[in-house]
PDB file of C-alpha atoms in Angstrom:
ATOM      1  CA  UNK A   1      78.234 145.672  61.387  1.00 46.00           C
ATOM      2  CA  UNK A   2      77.502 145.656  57.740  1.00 50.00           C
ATOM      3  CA  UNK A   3      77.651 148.317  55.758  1.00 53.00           C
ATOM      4  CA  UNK A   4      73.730 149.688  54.313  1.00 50.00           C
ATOM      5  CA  UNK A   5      72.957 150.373  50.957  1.00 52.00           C
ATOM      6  CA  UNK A   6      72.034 154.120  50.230  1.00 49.00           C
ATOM      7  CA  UNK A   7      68.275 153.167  48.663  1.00 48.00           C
ATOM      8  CA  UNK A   8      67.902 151.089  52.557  1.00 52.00           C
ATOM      9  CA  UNK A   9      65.729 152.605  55.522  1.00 59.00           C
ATOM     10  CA  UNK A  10      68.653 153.987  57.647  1.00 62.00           C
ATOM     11  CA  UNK A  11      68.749 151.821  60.209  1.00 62.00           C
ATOM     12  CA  UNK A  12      70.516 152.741  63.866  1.00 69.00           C
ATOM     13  CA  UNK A  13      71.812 150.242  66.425  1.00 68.00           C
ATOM     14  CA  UNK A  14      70.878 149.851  68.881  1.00 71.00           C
ATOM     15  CA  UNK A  15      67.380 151.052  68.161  1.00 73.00           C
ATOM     16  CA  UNK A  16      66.304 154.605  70.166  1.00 79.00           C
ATOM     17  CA  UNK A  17      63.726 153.859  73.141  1.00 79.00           C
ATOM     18  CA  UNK A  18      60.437 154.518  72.748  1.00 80.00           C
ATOM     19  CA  UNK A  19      60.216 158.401  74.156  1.00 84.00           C
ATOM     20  CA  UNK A  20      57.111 157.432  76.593  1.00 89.00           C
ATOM     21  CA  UNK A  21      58.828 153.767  78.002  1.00 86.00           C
ATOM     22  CA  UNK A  22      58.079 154.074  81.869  1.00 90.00           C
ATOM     23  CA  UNK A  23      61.087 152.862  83.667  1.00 89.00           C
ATOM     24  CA  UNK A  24      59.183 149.462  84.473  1.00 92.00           C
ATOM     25  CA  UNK A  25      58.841 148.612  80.769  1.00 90.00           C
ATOM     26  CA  UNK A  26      62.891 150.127  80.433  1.00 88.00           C
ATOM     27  CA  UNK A  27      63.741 147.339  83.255  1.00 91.00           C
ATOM     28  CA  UNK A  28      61.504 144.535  81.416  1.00 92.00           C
ATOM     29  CA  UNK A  29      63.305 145.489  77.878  1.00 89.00           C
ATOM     30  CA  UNK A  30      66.886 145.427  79.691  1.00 89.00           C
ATOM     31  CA  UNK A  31      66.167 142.338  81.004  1.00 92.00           C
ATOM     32  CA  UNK A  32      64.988 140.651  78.056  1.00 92.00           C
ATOM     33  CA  UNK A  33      67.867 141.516  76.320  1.00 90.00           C
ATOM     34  CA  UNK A  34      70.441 140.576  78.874  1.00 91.00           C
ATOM     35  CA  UNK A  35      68.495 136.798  78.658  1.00 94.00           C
ATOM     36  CA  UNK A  36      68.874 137.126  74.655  1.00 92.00           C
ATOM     37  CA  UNK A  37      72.730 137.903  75.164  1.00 91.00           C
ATOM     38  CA  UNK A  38      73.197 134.785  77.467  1.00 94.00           C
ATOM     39  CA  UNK A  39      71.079 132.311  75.033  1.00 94.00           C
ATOM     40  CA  UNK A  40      73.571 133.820  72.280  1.00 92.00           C
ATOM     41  CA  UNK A  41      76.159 133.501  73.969  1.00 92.00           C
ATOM     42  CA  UNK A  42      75.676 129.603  75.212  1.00 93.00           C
ATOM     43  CA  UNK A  43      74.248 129.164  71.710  1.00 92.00           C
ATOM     44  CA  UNK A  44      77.939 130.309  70.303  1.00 89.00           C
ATOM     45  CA  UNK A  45      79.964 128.326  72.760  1.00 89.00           C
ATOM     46  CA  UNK A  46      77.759 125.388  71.975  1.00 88.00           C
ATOM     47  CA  UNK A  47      78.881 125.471  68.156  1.00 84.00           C
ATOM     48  CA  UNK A  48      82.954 126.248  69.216  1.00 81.00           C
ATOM     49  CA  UNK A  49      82.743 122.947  71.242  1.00 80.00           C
ATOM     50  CA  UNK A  50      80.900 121.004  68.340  1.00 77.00           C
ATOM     51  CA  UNK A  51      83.007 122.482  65.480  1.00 72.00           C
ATOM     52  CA  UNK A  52      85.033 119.339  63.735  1.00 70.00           C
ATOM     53  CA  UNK A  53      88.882 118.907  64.086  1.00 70.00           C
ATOM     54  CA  UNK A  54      91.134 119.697  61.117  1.00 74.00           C
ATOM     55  CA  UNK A  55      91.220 116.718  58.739  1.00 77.00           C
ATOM     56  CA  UNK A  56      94.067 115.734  56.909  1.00 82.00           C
ATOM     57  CA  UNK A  57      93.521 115.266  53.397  1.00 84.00           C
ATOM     58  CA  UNK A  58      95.818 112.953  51.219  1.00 91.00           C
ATOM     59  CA  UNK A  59      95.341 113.569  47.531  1.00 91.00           C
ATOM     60  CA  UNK A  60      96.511 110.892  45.238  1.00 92.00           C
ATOM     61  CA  UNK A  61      96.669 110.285  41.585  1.00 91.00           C
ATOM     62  CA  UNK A  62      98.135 110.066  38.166  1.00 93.00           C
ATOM     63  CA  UNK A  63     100.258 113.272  36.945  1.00 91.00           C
ATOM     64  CA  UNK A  64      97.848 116.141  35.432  1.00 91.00           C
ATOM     65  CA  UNK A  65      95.060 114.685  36.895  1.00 92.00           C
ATOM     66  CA  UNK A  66      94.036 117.728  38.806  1.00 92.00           C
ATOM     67  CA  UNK A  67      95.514 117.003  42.226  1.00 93.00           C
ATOM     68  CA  UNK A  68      96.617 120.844  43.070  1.00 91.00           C
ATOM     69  CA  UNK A  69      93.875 122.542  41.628  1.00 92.00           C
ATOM     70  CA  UNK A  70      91.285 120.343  44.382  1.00 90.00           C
ATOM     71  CA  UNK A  71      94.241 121.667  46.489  1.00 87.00           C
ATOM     72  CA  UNK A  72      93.159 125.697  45.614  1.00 85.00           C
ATOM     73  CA  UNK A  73      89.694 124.547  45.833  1.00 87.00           C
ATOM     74  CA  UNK A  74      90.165 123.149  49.171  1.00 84.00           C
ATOM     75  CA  UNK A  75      92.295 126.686  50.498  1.00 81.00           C
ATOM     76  CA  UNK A  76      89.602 129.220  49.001  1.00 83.00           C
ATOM     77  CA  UNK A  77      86.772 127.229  50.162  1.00 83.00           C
ATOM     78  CA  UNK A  78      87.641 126.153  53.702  1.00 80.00           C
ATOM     79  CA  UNK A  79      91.018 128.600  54.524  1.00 80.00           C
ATOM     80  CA  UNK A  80      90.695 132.014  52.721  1.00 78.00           C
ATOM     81  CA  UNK A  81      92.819 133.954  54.918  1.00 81.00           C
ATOM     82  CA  UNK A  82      96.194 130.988  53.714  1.00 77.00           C
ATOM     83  CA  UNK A  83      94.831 131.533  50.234  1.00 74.00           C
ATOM     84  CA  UNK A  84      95.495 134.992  50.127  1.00 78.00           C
ATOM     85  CA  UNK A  85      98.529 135.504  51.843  1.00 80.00           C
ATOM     86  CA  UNK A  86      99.986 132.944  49.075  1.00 78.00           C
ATOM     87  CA  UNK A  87      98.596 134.703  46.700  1.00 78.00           C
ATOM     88  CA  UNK A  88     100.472 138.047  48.281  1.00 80.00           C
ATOM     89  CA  UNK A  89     103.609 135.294  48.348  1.00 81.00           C
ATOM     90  CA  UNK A  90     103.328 135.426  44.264  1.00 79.00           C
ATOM     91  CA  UNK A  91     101.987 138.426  43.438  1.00 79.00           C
ATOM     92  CA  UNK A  92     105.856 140.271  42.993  1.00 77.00           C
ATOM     93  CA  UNK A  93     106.710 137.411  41.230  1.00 78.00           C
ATOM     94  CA  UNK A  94     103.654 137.712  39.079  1.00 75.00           C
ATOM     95  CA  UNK A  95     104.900 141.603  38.635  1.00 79.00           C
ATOM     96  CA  UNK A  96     108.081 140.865  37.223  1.00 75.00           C
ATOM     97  CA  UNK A  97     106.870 138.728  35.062  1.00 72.00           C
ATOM     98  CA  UNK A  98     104.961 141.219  33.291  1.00 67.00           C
TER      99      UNK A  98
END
């Protein structure tokens, strides 16, 4: 859940029910949102099963022409999570260095 700003309304989740629901409206409300979890759900499943494959890139050209940094472009972009842990890889190198 993300985190509010102090200067936002305060807002709670789930949101309190309304003090005079009767237990007919509680059932409808329950309901409805049991049908909005199942859309959301097939809705997420829907977008695994579509997601592309992992494409193999092969980057070719002369020396110095920019090769690795598309490379780092490519890693922060589309694979954060490898990005930083090589950037953890060089950071006590990068230490000793200065």
């Amino acid at each position: 859940m993300p985190k509010l700003r102090s200067s936002s309304i305060h807002a709670v989740w789930p949101p309190p029910t309304p003090p005079d629901e009767s237990e007919e409206a509680r059932l409808q409300r329950i309901a409805a949102e049991e049908e909005a979890k199942r859309v959301s759900d097939a809705i997420d499943r829907s977008l695994q099963k579509k997601r592309a494959p992992h494409a193999k890139i092969l980057l070719l050209g002369q020396a110095e022409s920019g090769k690795s940094t598309i490379l780092k472009n490519f890693q922060l972009n589309f694979s954060p999570k490898s990005f930083a842990a090589e950037v953890r890889a060089f950071d006590s190198v990068l230490r000793h260095l200065y």
